[in-house]
C-alpha cells in the first residue's frame, strides 16, 4: 500500500513587473519636485503605470506583487500631478520676479526705435530727463566744443540712477555721440548734468546752421 503525502503548498511566483513599477514610481515622485528638469517624470511615470497595471493583473496568479503594483500605480500618478504643480509654482515665481524687475528697470529706445504702428516707443524714464542745452561754446585755449546739459527729475517712488545715450547732429547729419548719467537720485530730487559733452571738432560744426542733441536710448535703475 503506497504511502500518501499531503499536498505541498504552492510557492508564490515572482512578479518583477510590479516591483519595477514601484521603483519607477518612487523615482518619478522624487524627480517631480525639481522644476523644469522634472520633464523626465513622464517616461518614468508612464512606464510605472504600464508595469504597475500588468504586475497587478499578474498578482492573482502569482500570488505576489499586489501591493507593489498598486503602490507603483499610485506613485506614478502622484508624480504626474506633482509635475504640473511644481512647474506651475516655478513659472509663477519667475513671472513675479520678472514683473518686479520691470518695476526696478525702465528703458526706452527713441529715434530709430519705432513700434510697428509707427509711433515712438515710450516709457516712464522719458519723463524724468530733458536736454536743456545743445550749443557750441569756446573752451580753453579758444577751442570750440559742445556744451550739452541734461536736466533730471526723479518722478518715481524710489531712488534711481539714469543713463542716457544720444547723438549730436549738425544740419541733420550725425557728427558724434554723447552720454549722460545721474546717480542715485531720491524721489523728487533734481540734478543737471553739465558734463555730457561730445568730442566734436570745430571743422565739423563751424558751418552748421542747426545743431541738435537727439536721445537714442535711456534707462533708469533703482536701488
mmCIF file of C-alpha atoms in Angstrom:
data_model
loop_
_atom_site.group_PDB
_atom_site.id
_atom_site.type_symbol
_atom_site.label_atom_id
_atom_site.label_comp_id
_atom_site.label_asym_id
_atom_site.label_seq_id
_atom_site.Cartn_x
_atom_site.Cartn_y
_atom_site.Cartn_z
ATOM 1 C CA UNK A 1 0.000 0.000 0.000
ATOM 2 C CA UNK A 2 1.573 3.249 -1.149
ATOM 3 C CA UNK A 3 2.076 5.994 1.351
ATOM 4 C CA UNK A 4 0.270 9.220 0.550
ATOM 5 C CA UNK A 5 1.733 12.584 1.438
ATOM 6 C CA UNK A 6 -0.290 15.733 1.975
ATOM 7 C CA UNK A 7 -0.122 18.181 -0.944
ATOM 8 C CA UNK A 8 2.652 20.723 -0.588
ATOM 9 C CA UNK A 9 1.562 24.411 -0.541
ATOM 10 C CA UNK A 10 2.243 26.132 -3.823
ATOM 11 C CA UNK A 11 5.073 28.647 -3.590
ATOM 12 C CA UNK A 12 4.163 32.170 -4.747
ATOM 13 C CA UNK A 13 5.661 33.110 -8.109
ATOM 14 C CA UNK A 14 7.711 36.154 -8.871
ATOM 15 C CA UNK A 15 6.232 39.457 -10.049
ATOM 16 C CA UNK A 16 9.121 41.567 -11.284
ATOM 17 C CA UNK A 17 6.914 43.999 -13.211
ATOM 18 C CA UNK A 18 5.110 45.084 -10.051
ATOM 19 C CA UNK A 19 8.439 45.647 -8.309
ATOM 20 C CA UNK A 20 9.729 47.606 -11.300
ATOM 21 C CA UNK A 21 6.586 49.771 -11.264
ATOM 22 C CA UNK A 22 7.170 50.505 -7.583
ATOM 23 C CA UNK A 23 10.775 51.570 -8.172
ATOM 24 C CA UNK A 24 9.871 53.724 -11.189
ATOM 25 C CA UNK A 25 7.019 55.378 -9.298
ATOM 26 C CA UNK A 26 9.227 56.270 -6.332
ATOM 27 C CA UNK A 27 11.939 57.727 -8.586
ATOM 28 C CA UNK A 28 9.314 59.697 -10.533
ATOM 29 C CA UNK A 29 7.909 61.229 -7.331
ATOM 30 C CA UNK A 30 11.377 62.290 -6.150
ATOM 31 C CA UNK A 31 12.276 63.853 -9.510
ATOM 32 C CA UNK A 32 8.909 65.604 -9.793
ATOM 33 C CA UNK A 33 9.965 68.119 -7.129
ATOM 34 C CA UNK A 34 12.658 69.593 -9.416
ATOM 35 C CA UNK A 35 11.051 72.229 -11.698
ATOM 36 C CA UNK A 36 11.854 72.091 -15.432
ATOM 37 C CA UNK A 37 14.184 69.103 -15.030
ATOM 38 C CA UNK A 38 11.202 67.063 -13.886
ATOM 39 C CA UNK A 39 10.229 66.559 -17.525
ATOM 40 C CA UNK A 40 11.838 63.111 -17.115
ATOM 41 C CA UNK A 41 8.869 62.274 -14.882
ATOM 42 C CA UNK A 42 6.790 61.492 -17.965
ATOM 43 C CA UNK A 43 8.650 58.412 -19.262
ATOM 44 C CA UNK A 44 9.191 57.154 -15.703
ATOM 45 C CA UNK A 45 5.560 57.598 -14.685
ATOM 46 C CA UNK A 46 4.133 56.180 -17.911
ATOM 47 C CA UNK A 47 6.294 53.067 -17.624
ATOM 48 C CA UNK A 48 5.392 52.854 -13.930
ATOM 49 C CA UNK A 49 1.681 52.892 -14.783
ATOM 50 C CA UNK A 50 2.080 50.295 -17.554
ATOM 51 C CA UNK A 51 4.231 47.942 -15.458
ATOM 52 C CA UNK A 52 2.027 48.518 -12.416
ATOM 53 C CA UNK A 53 -1.133 47.591 -14.331
ATOM 54 C CA UNK A 54 0.448 44.457 -15.825
ATOM 55 C CA UNK A 55 2.005 43.492 -12.482
ATOM 56 C CA UNK A 56 -1.329 43.972 -10.719
ATOM 57 C CA UNK A 57 -3.065 41.736 -13.261
ATOM 58 C CA UNK A 58 -0.446 39.023 -12.644
ATOM 59 C CA UNK A 59 -0.674 39.367 -8.864
ATOM 60 C CA UNK A 60 -3.673 36.999 -8.591
ATOM 61 C CA UNK A 61 -1.967 34.166 -10.440
ATOM 62 C CA UNK A 62 1.495 34.736 -8.999
ATOM 63 C CA UNK A 63 0.089 35.469 -5.526
ATOM 64 C CA UNK A 64 2.718 38.169 -5.210
ATOM 65 C CA UNK A 65 3.163 41.831 -6.105
ATOM 66 C CA UNK A 66 -0.333 43.198 -5.500
ATOM 67 C CA UNK A 67 0.890 45.806 -3.013
ATOM 68 C CA UNK A 68 3.881 46.767 -5.154
ATOM 69 C CA UNK A 69 1.684 47.088 -8.242
ATOM 70 C CA UNK A 70 -0.870 49.310 -6.516
ATOM 71 C CA UNK A 71 1.875 51.469 -4.976
ATOM 72 C CA UNK A 72 3.629 51.738 -8.348
ATOM 73 C CA UNK A 73 0.427 52.954 -9.990
ATOM 74 C CA UNK A 74 -0.275 55.431 -7.188
ATOM 75 C CA UNK A 75 3.233 56.917 -7.040
ATOM 76 C CA UNK A 76 3.366 57.260 -10.820
ATOM 77 C CA UNK A 77 0.045 59.139 -10.816
ATOM 78 C CA UNK A 78 1.202 61.358 -7.941
ATOM 79 C CA UNK A 79 4.425 62.137 -9.835
ATOM 80 C CA UNK A 80 2.446 63.412 -12.831
ATOM 81 C CA UNK A 81 0.301 65.619 -10.579
ATOM 82 C CA UNK A 82 3.415 66.975 -8.841
ATOM 83 C CA UNK A 83 4.971 67.710 -12.242
ATOM 84 C CA UNK A 84 2.188 70.148 -13.081
ATOM 85 C CA UNK A 85 2.034 71.613 -9.565
ATOM 86 C CA UNK A 86 5.776 72.276 -9.213
ATOM 87 C CA UNK A 87 6.144 73.751 -12.698
ATOM 88 C CA UNK A 88 3.122 75.991 -12.133
ATOM 89 C CA UNK A 89 4.673 77.287 -8.901
ATOM 90 C CA UNK A 90 8.071 77.731 -10.555
ATOM 91 C CA UNK A 91 6.834 79.692 -13.574
ATOM 92 C CA UNK A 92 4.561 81.772 -11.348
ATOM 93 C CA UNK A 93 7.597 82.720 -9.253
ATOM 94 C CA UNK A 94 9.610 83.532 -12.384
ATOM 95 C CA UNK A 95 6.802 85.714 -13.717
ATOM 96 C CA UNK A 96 6.540 87.549 -10.392
ATOM 97 C CA UNK A 97 10.310 88.111 -10.299
ATOM 98 C CA UNK A 98 10.207 89.399 -13.877
ATOM 99 C CA UNK A 99 7.479 91.897 -13.006
ATOM 100 C CA UNK A 100 9.490 93.086 -10.006
ATOM 101 C CA UNK A 101 12.492 93.554 -12.271
ATOM 102 C CA UNK A 102 10.389 95.588 -14.684
ATOM 103 C CA UNK A 103 9.449 97.858 -11.810
ATOM 104 C CA UNK A 104 13.092 98.434 -10.960
ATOM 105 C CA UNK A 105 14.363 98.943 -14.514
ATOM 106 C CA UNK A 106 12.776 101.127 -17.169
ATOM 107 C CA UNK A 107 14.312 101.684 -20.562
ATOM 108 C CA UNK A 108 13.264 103.166 -23.860
ATOM 109 C CA UNK A 109 14.562 103.475 -27.385
ATOM 110 C CA UNK A 110 13.687 106.561 -29.386
ATOM 111 C CA UNK A 111 14.572 107.926 -32.772
ATOM 112 C CA UNK A 112 15.114 104.803 -34.879
ATOM 113 C CA UNK A 113 13.348 102.564 -32.347
ATOM 114 C CA UNK A 114 9.822 102.773 -33.670
ATOM 115 C CA UNK A 115 6.955 100.442 -32.965
ATOM 116 C CA UNK A 116 5.007 98.592 -35.641
ATOM 117 C CA UNK A 117 2.326 101.275 -35.549
ATOM 118 C CA UNK A 118 4.881 103.929 -36.456
ATOM 119 C CA UNK A 119 4.871 105.619 -33.058
ATOM 120 C CA UNK A 120 7.883 106.105 -30.853
ATOM 121 C CA UNK A 121 8.398 103.654 -28.011
ATOM 122 C CA UNK A 122 7.937 105.377 -24.664
ATOM 123 C CA UNK A 123 8.480 104.573 -21.015
ATOM 124 C CA UNK A 124 8.337 106.446 -17.727
ATOM 125 C CA UNK A 125 12.039 107.222 -17.885
ATOM 126 C CA UNK A 126 11.415 109.716 -20.725
ATOM 127 C CA UNK A 127 9.517 111.941 -18.297
ATOM 128 C CA UNK A 128 12.488 112.129 -15.943
ATOM 129 C CA UNK A 129 15.017 113.965 -18.112
ATOM 130 C CA UNK A 130 15.291 116.713 -20.703
ATOM 131 C CA UNK A 131 18.159 118.050 -22.817
ATOM 132 C CA UNK A 132 18.201 121.758 -21.975
ATOM 133 C CA UNK A 133 21.359 122.896 -23.764
ATOM 134 C CA UNK A 134 22.954 121.799 -27.026
ATOM 135 C CA UNK A 135 25.301 124.581 -28.105
ATOM 136 C CA UNK A 136 28.816 125.244 -29.308
ATOM 137 C CA UNK A 137 30.942 127.142 -26.818
ATOM 138 C CA UNK A 138 34.516 128.355 -26.752
ATOM 139 C CA UNK A 139 36.508 126.368 -24.256
ATOM 140 C CA UNK A 140 40.074 126.560 -23.011
ATOM 141 C CA UNK A 141 42.659 127.843 -25.482
ATOM 142 C CA UNK A 142 39.872 129.099 -27.750
ATOM 143 C CA UNK A 143 38.848 125.584 -28.783
ATOM 144 C CA UNK A 144 35.284 125.163 -29.982
ATOM 145 C CA UNK A 145 33.424 122.396 -28.163
ATOM 146 C CA UNK A 146 29.921 121.154 -27.483
ATOM 147 C CA UNK A 147 28.075 122.092 -24.302
ATOM 148 C CA UNK A 148 25.309 119.592 -23.551
ATOM 149 C CA UNK A 149 23.225 119.921 -20.396
ATOM 150 C CA UNK A 150 20.695 117.316 -19.296
ATOM 151 C CA UNK A 151 18.214 118.115 -16.522
ATOM 152 C CA UNK A 152 16.936 115.203 -14.440
ATOM 153 C CA UNK A 153 13.961 114.982 -12.091
ATOM 154 C CA UNK A 154 13.194 111.699 -10.364
ATOM 155 C CA UNK A 155 9.429 111.360 -10.743
ATOM 156 C CA UNK A 156 9.435 107.820 -9.359
ATOM 157 C CA UNK A 157 8.717 106.473 -5.890
ATOM 158 C CA UNK A 158 12.234 105.171 -5.181
ATOM 159 C CA UNK A 159 15.863 106.080 -5.788
ATOM 160 C CA UNK A 160 17.011 105.814 -9.396
ATOM 161 C CA UNK A 161 20.197 106.152 -11.400
ATOM 162 C CA UNK A 162 19.928 107.271 -15.031
ATOM 163 C CA UNK A 163 21.873 106.609 -18.201
ATOM 164 C CA UNK A 164 21.151 108.469 -21.444
ATOM 165 C CA UNK A 165 22.761 107.883 -24.855
ATOM 166 C CA UNK A 166 22.370 110.240 -27.779
ATOM 167 C CA UNK A 167 23.750 111.754 -30.966
ATOM 168 C CA UNK A 168 24.904 115.211 -31.973
ATOM 169 C CA UNK A 169 23.543 116.242 -35.361
ATOM 170 C CA UNK A 170 24.825 119.111 -37.500
ATOM 171 C CA UNK A 171 22.245 120.085 -40.108
ATOM 172 C CA UNK A 172 20.692 116.626 -39.715
ATOM 173 C CA UNK A 173 23.997 114.751 -40.094
ATOM 174 C CA UNK A 174 25.455 112.811 -37.168
ATOM 175 C CA UNK A 175 28.856 114.125 -36.073
ATOM 176 C CA UNK A 176 29.280 112.398 -32.696
ATOM 177 C CA UNK A 177 27.705 110.509 -29.797
ATOM 178 C CA UNK A 178 27.151 111.729 -26.269
ATOM 179 C CA UNK A 179 26.343 110.100 -22.934
ATOM 180 C CA UNK A 180 24.896 111.460 -19.707
ATOM 181 C CA UNK A 181 24.376 109.974 -16.250
ATOM 182 C CA UNK A 182 22.727 110.880 -12.955
ATOM 183 C CA UNK A 183 23.446 108.740 -9.918
ATOM 184 C CA UNK A 184 21.202 107.723 -7.036
ATOM 185 C CA UNK A 185 18.550 110.447 -7.194
ATOM 186 C CA UNK A 186 15.931 110.381 -4.431
ATOM 187 C CA UNK A 187 12.216 110.719 -5.338
ATOM 188 C CA UNK A 188 11.603 114.320 -6.386
ATOM 189 C CA UNK A 189 15.322 115.149 -6.496
ATOM 190 C CA UNK A 190 16.646 117.229 -9.402
ATOM 191 C CA UNK A 191 20.074 117.211 -10.989
ATOM 192 C CA UNK A 192 21.700 118.857 -14.009
ATOM 193 C CA UNK A 193 24.477 117.043 -15.814
ATOM 194 C CA UNK A 194 26.686 119.727 -17.373
ATOM 195 C CA UNK A 195 29.407 117.346 -18.480
ATOM 196 C CA UNK A 196 27.587 115.363 -21.170
ATOM 197 C CA UNK A 197 29.970 116.704 -23.759
ATOM 198 C CA UNK A 198 30.802 115.281 -27.171
ATOM 199 C CA UNK A 199 34.174 115.297 -28.895
ATOM 200 C CA UNK A 200 33.134 117.376 -31.880
ATOM 201 C CA UNK A 201 35.824 119.172 -33.845
ATOM 202 C CA UNK A 202 35.468 122.781 -34.954
ATOM 203 C CA UNK A 203 35.556 121.777 -38.622
ATOM 204 C CA UNK A 204 32.538 119.524 -38.152
ATOM 205 C CA UNK A 205 30.330 122.244 -36.787
ATOM 206 C CA UNK A 206 31.741 125.593 -37.945
ATOM 207 C CA UNK A 207 29.390 125.895 -40.921
ATOM 208 C CA UNK A 208 26.400 124.154 -39.355
ATOM 209 C CA UNK A 209 23.201 126.162 -39.355
ATOM 210 C CA UNK A 210 21.424 123.850 -36.936
ATOM 211 C CA UNK A 211 22.761 121.709 -34.097
ATOM 212 C CA UNK A 212 20.668 119.036 -32.402
ATOM 213 C CA UNK A 213 21.214 116.673 -29.485
ATOM 214 C CA UNK A 214 18.998 113.668 -30.029
ATOM 215 C CA UNK A 215 18.260 110.955 -27.458
ATOM 216 C CA UNK A 216 18.680 107.390 -28.730
ATOM 217 C CA UNK A 217 18.439 105.282 -25.581
ATOM 218 C CA UNK A 218 17.600 105.979 -21.956
ATOM 219 C CA UNK A 219 17.298 103.805 -18.883
ATOM 220 C CA UNK A 220 16.889 104.065 -15.127
ATOM 221 C CA UNK A 221 17.740 101.524 -12.457
ATOM 222 C CA UNK A 222 16.519 101.548 -8.872
ATOM 223 C CA UNK A 223 18.325 100.763 -5.615
#
